[in-house]
Amino acid sequence: MRKDSNHTLLITLLSISLVALGSCIQPKNSGSGGRTSSRGGTTNDTFSVSPNNGRYLTDNPIALSGDQSLESGVDLGRFLSSKQKFITSNQFLIAPCGAGGASLSTCFEVRKDDTSDFITATQNRWAFPTTTDEFLQVQTFGNMRDIMDKFHDNLEFSYNLAQGYGYTSAIPTQLFSSDDNAYWFKNGFLKGYSDCGVENNAFYDPAGNTICMGAIVGNERVVITPPLKVASDPQVTWHEMGHAFNKINVNIRQRSFEQSILAESSLGYLFYDEAGSINEGLADFYSFFMNKKTIFSEWALGRYLRQARPMSESESIHAPGFSETASGRLSYPQFITYDPNEPDVPFEDVHYSGQIASHFFHAFYKSLKDTTTCGLGSDNALQMTMHLVFETLSELGDQTATGNGPLSTNYKVNLNPTNAVEWISKARPITYRRFFQVFSRYFMQTLGNPLYGICNGREYYRDDYEKLLDSYGLLLFKTYNENNNGTLTGGLGTNTVVTPTNRVKSQLIPKDLLILDPRENAPTAFVIDSQSDIKNAIESLLLGGRIASISSEIDSNFSYNNGNAKVSPGEVVGLAINVYNNSNSIMGGVRILASDWDHTKAGAPCGNLGDNFPLDSEGAAQLSSGEGGPGGCDYVTRLNGKSPATEGGEELAPVCLVELNDNDATKWVTQDKLQEQMGLPKRNCLGGETETKDCFIRAIKGADHSYYSMIESKKTWAETLISEEGVPTFNSSNVIFMEVSPSIPPGTTFNCRMRASFTNCDDCHHDATRSNDDYLDYEYSGPKPFKIINFKFTVID
């Protein structure tokens, strides 16, 4: 890692796969009885089971034995129950699944890896010695099948509950209407690999619908001999399956309605974002869903790597000071970067940020069991918790844009089907605020509804719920937003208002307190432009599918990149905008957008958007028509500029404007004006002949937004996440990538008008002039929900 006087920082581009990290788990007694081997374990040979049966571990060896000191080479047969389990009557490890009377004949399969053949039963029996590859495949298959069955049982429970009570549910009424199970993976069944060859890792690959279980080989502190097979820990399998289920839920409406979509919705798009954090927290909770234990996987990943994650503040793995009290909770945003194994070292990672979600889900589950708040039985409490998760993900990922209920043209979420993916991934993504506002609304419609009396004849009182949510710092909304965010009906009706006195820990901060670092000699951005860094970055972004391509005007070997930490012609540069928290509280989930938005009219920038740019003398647009119609600077496109012919010519504009000298006057204009003045052929623009407004500088689509997990008071992100070496390590989430045309005349000045928001922002999400109603979706095409950040720079040779 390096740092020089020009603020050049090494960018660390890490895999965006959903990696499972390990932790500790409390002991559970293993089953007793049956024939044992001379070593004290259950014999797992062919004729120790009936046809179509076998054995596998139903929890990890430490959990089953209570022995925290087990070594990687321990005989797994010691922890097998003598009770046999049905595996499959199929020739191979391939199984069906289904719910609600519908079924899918080929639902998932298991092999060793993607190059191996299927194993077959011996004498129609699936019992193999625990040291063999065959046992590990049966182990993976059994654990996948167990959680698959439980997931489908809960999905059927949710469907029946929604239909039975008749409230407006996000779970589609036609969910089980076909034996094809429309909600399931449309691009292939789920594949499980018991030993896929990765080291110190396990992951779910959403593109290939693959569960990949690796091996723990150690690190610089310890070498593991023999390697510990991750598949021997069911909790990791359950965690990775949780990611698969999250993908199902977040796409369940468009799949069930059989809508044609360009790209699936995802719960997380960057190496770090809050949607990915919630994804990880939910995946941890799926482990609890199976065994009701509040520490995740101390055997496979926590035994040697010290990467444990609890789900309750009462676990001893936590640093001192945590407790299951309002003041002792793992709250947002203070503990976004908290690693219980190294609590003094901040770590920006979705797995650790996700602990806030998993801890809340566990606390909520416990509150459902508590007779003073609800009094449900343990299983029903778990089902209801997952039911609210299912409802929430179904609405938030909905690309039909109806959110709940039947299909219609009254779009209520994610703007409209054409723009839904952009809203889910960028404009209005799933954050801690948005997720728990929707979760809370479905809570109000079910557990909080006195007409249903789900809690032993009464409702779960809203005050009790809000206080629990606030104890986690997650009471970040002012209303429950029952009218949603659609253009037609989003602003109509009234919303349930959060009781202000219940908001104690959930601090909301004005957006104007997020600024560029104002201190003397502070950079406005860190510029990453070394050839090797950029080459590796772009290759990673292309391989991961985050970006589709780069301009043909840019040299494919990035030979213009000179590593001087400046923006120069012909380069691709990474920009980490150096924003500063000028408040007295922690900002969480800071996002910066360099995507196109509605801020110009007729090629001139609007000067009335709250950022004091530009002045009238600097070329500010003079158009104004009022909110009654398009064409003016006080009107925001309702269709995200995608249909200018039907919206009075309304279009979006790229963020970067150029300073142009014209007739002895200096004006800020869109880049096509400079292209015309230079006489540069349109084909030499970065986007070719059809895209001239960003002819010279443009953010690469897909890499045009960045995320900072948290910024402490009176600091920048770089100071908040400073490493032991004294400098921050940027990953791909923290950086916006821009192409710089080789045709730019050196000395040309640009102003990139970016928009910023953060999760615990007081005025980024609701409009005080409309009774604190949430901003409507279309308004995220404009300035109101954002703080505008002007990044000004001059291109040098």
CSV table of N, CA, C and O in Angstrom, one decimal, residues 16 269-271 540-548 701-706 732-733 735-737:
chain,number,residue,atom,x,y,z
A,16,ILE,N,-16.6,-9.5,-5.8
A,16,ILE,CA,-17.9,-9.1,-5.3
A,16,ILE,C,-18.8,-10.3,-5.0
A,16,ILE,O,-20.0,-10.1,-4.8
A,269,TYR,N,-25.2,-4.6,-5.0
A,269,TYR,CA,-24.6,-4.4,-6.3
A,269,TYR,C,-23.1,-4.1,-6.3
A,269,TYR,O,-22.5,-4.2,-7.3
A,270,LEU,N,-22.6,-3.6,-5.1
A,270,LEU,CA,-21.3,-3.2,-5.1
A,270,LEU,C,-20.5,-4.1,-4.1
A,270,LEU,O,-21.1,-4.9,-3.3
A,271,PHE,N,-19.2,-4.0,-4.1
A,271,PHE,CA,-18.4,-4.7,-3.1
A,271,PHE,C,-18.9,-4.4,-1.7
A,271,PHE,O,-19.0,-5.2,-0.8
A,540,SER,N,-11.6,-6.2,-13.7
A,540,SER,CA,-12.5,-6.8,-12.7
A,540,SER,C,-13.9,-6.4,-12.9
A,540,SER,O,-14.8,-7.2,-12.7
A,541,LEU,N,-14.1,-5.1,-13.2
A,541,LEU,CA,-15.5,-4.6,-13.4
A,541,LEU,C,-16.2,-5.2,-14.6
A,541,LEU,O,-17.4,-5.5,-14.6
A,542,LEU,N,-15.4,-5.5,-15.7
A,542,LEU,CA,-15.9,-6.1,-16.8
A,542,LEU,C,-16.2,-7.6,-16.5
A,542,LEU,O,-17.3,-8.1,-16.9
A,543,LEU,N,-15.3,-8.3,-15.8
A,543,LEU,CA,-15.5,-9.7,-15.5
A,543,LEU,C,-16.7,-9.9,-14.6
A,543,LEU,O,-17.5,-10.8,-14.7
A,544,GLY,N,-16.9,-9.0,-13.7
A,544,GLY,CA,-18.0,-9.1,-12.7
A,544,GLY,C,-19.3,-8.6,-13.3
A,544,GLY,O,-20.3,-8.7,-12.6
A,545,GLY,N,-19.3,-8.1,-14.5
A,545,GLY,CA,-20.6,-7.7,-15.2
A,545,GLY,C,-21.1,-6.3,-14.7
A,545,GLY,O,-22.2,-5.9,-15.0
A,546,ARG,N,-20.3,-5.6,-13.9
A,546,ARG,CA,-20.7,-4.3,-13.4
A,546,ARG,C,-20.7,-3.3,-14.5
A,546,ARG,O,-21.6,-2.4,-14.5
A,547,ILE,N,-19.8,-3.3,-15.4
A,547,ILE,CA,-19.8,-2.5,-16.6
A,547,ILE,C,-19.8,-3.3,-17.8
A,547,ILE,O,-19.3,-4.5,-17.8
A,548,ALA,N,-20.3,-2.8,-18.9
A,548,ALA,CA,-20.4,-3.5,-20.1
A,548,ALA,C,-19.2,-3.4,-21.1
A,548,ALA,O,-18.8,-4.3,-21.7
A,701,LYS,N,-20.9,3.9,-17.1
A,701,LYS,CA,-22.2,3.4,-16.6
A,701,LYS,C,-22.0,2.0,-15.9
A,701,LYS,O,-21.3,1.1,-16.4
A,702,GLY,N,-22.5,2.0,-14.7
A,702,GLY,CA,-22.3,0.8,-13.8
A,702,GLY,C,-21.2,1.1,-12.8
A,702,GLY,O,-21.2,0.5,-11.7
A,703,ALA,N,-20.3,1.9,-13.1
A,703,ALA,CA,-19.2,2.3,-12.2
A,703,ALA,C,-19.4,3.8,-11.9
A,703,ALA,O,-18.4,4.5,-11.6
A,704,ASP,N,-20.6,4.3,-12.0
A,704,ASP,CA,-20.9,5.8,-11.9
A,704,ASP,C,-21.5,6.1,-10.5
A,704,ASP,O,-22.1,7.2,-10.4
A,705,HIS,N,-21.3,5.3,-9.5
A,705,HIS,CA,-21.7,5.7,-8.1
A,705,HIS,C,-20.8,5.0,-7.2
A,705,HIS,O,-20.2,3.9,-7.4
A,706,SER,N,-20.6,5.6,-6.0
A,706,SER,CA,-19.7,5.1,-5.0
A,706,SER,C,-20.4,5.1,-3.6
A,706,SER,O,-21.4,5.7,-3.4
A,732,SER,N,-13.5,-1.2,-4.9
A,732,SER,CA,-14.2,-0.7,-6.1
A,732,SER,C,-15.5,0.0,-5.7
A,732,SER,O,-16.0,0.8,-6.5
A,733,SER,N,-16.0,-0.2,-4.5
A,733,SER,CA,-17.2,0.5,-4.0
A,733,SER,C,-17.0,1.9,-3.8
A,733,SER,O,-18.0,2.7,-3.8
A,735,VAL,N,-15.1,4.1,-5.3
A,735,VAL,CA,-14.5,4.8,-6.5
A,735,VAL,C,-15.5,4.9,-7.6
A,735,VAL,O,-16.2,4.0,-8.0
A,736,ILE,N,-15.6,6.1,-8.2
A,736,ILE,CA,-16.3,6.3,-9.4
A,736,ILE,C,-15.2,6.4,-10.6
A,736,ILE,O,-14.2,7.0,-10.5
A,737,PHE,N,-15.5,5.6,-11.6
A,737,PHE,CA,-14.6,5.5,-12.7
A,737,PHE,C,-15.0,6.4,-13.9
A,737,PHE,O,-16.2,6.3,-14.3
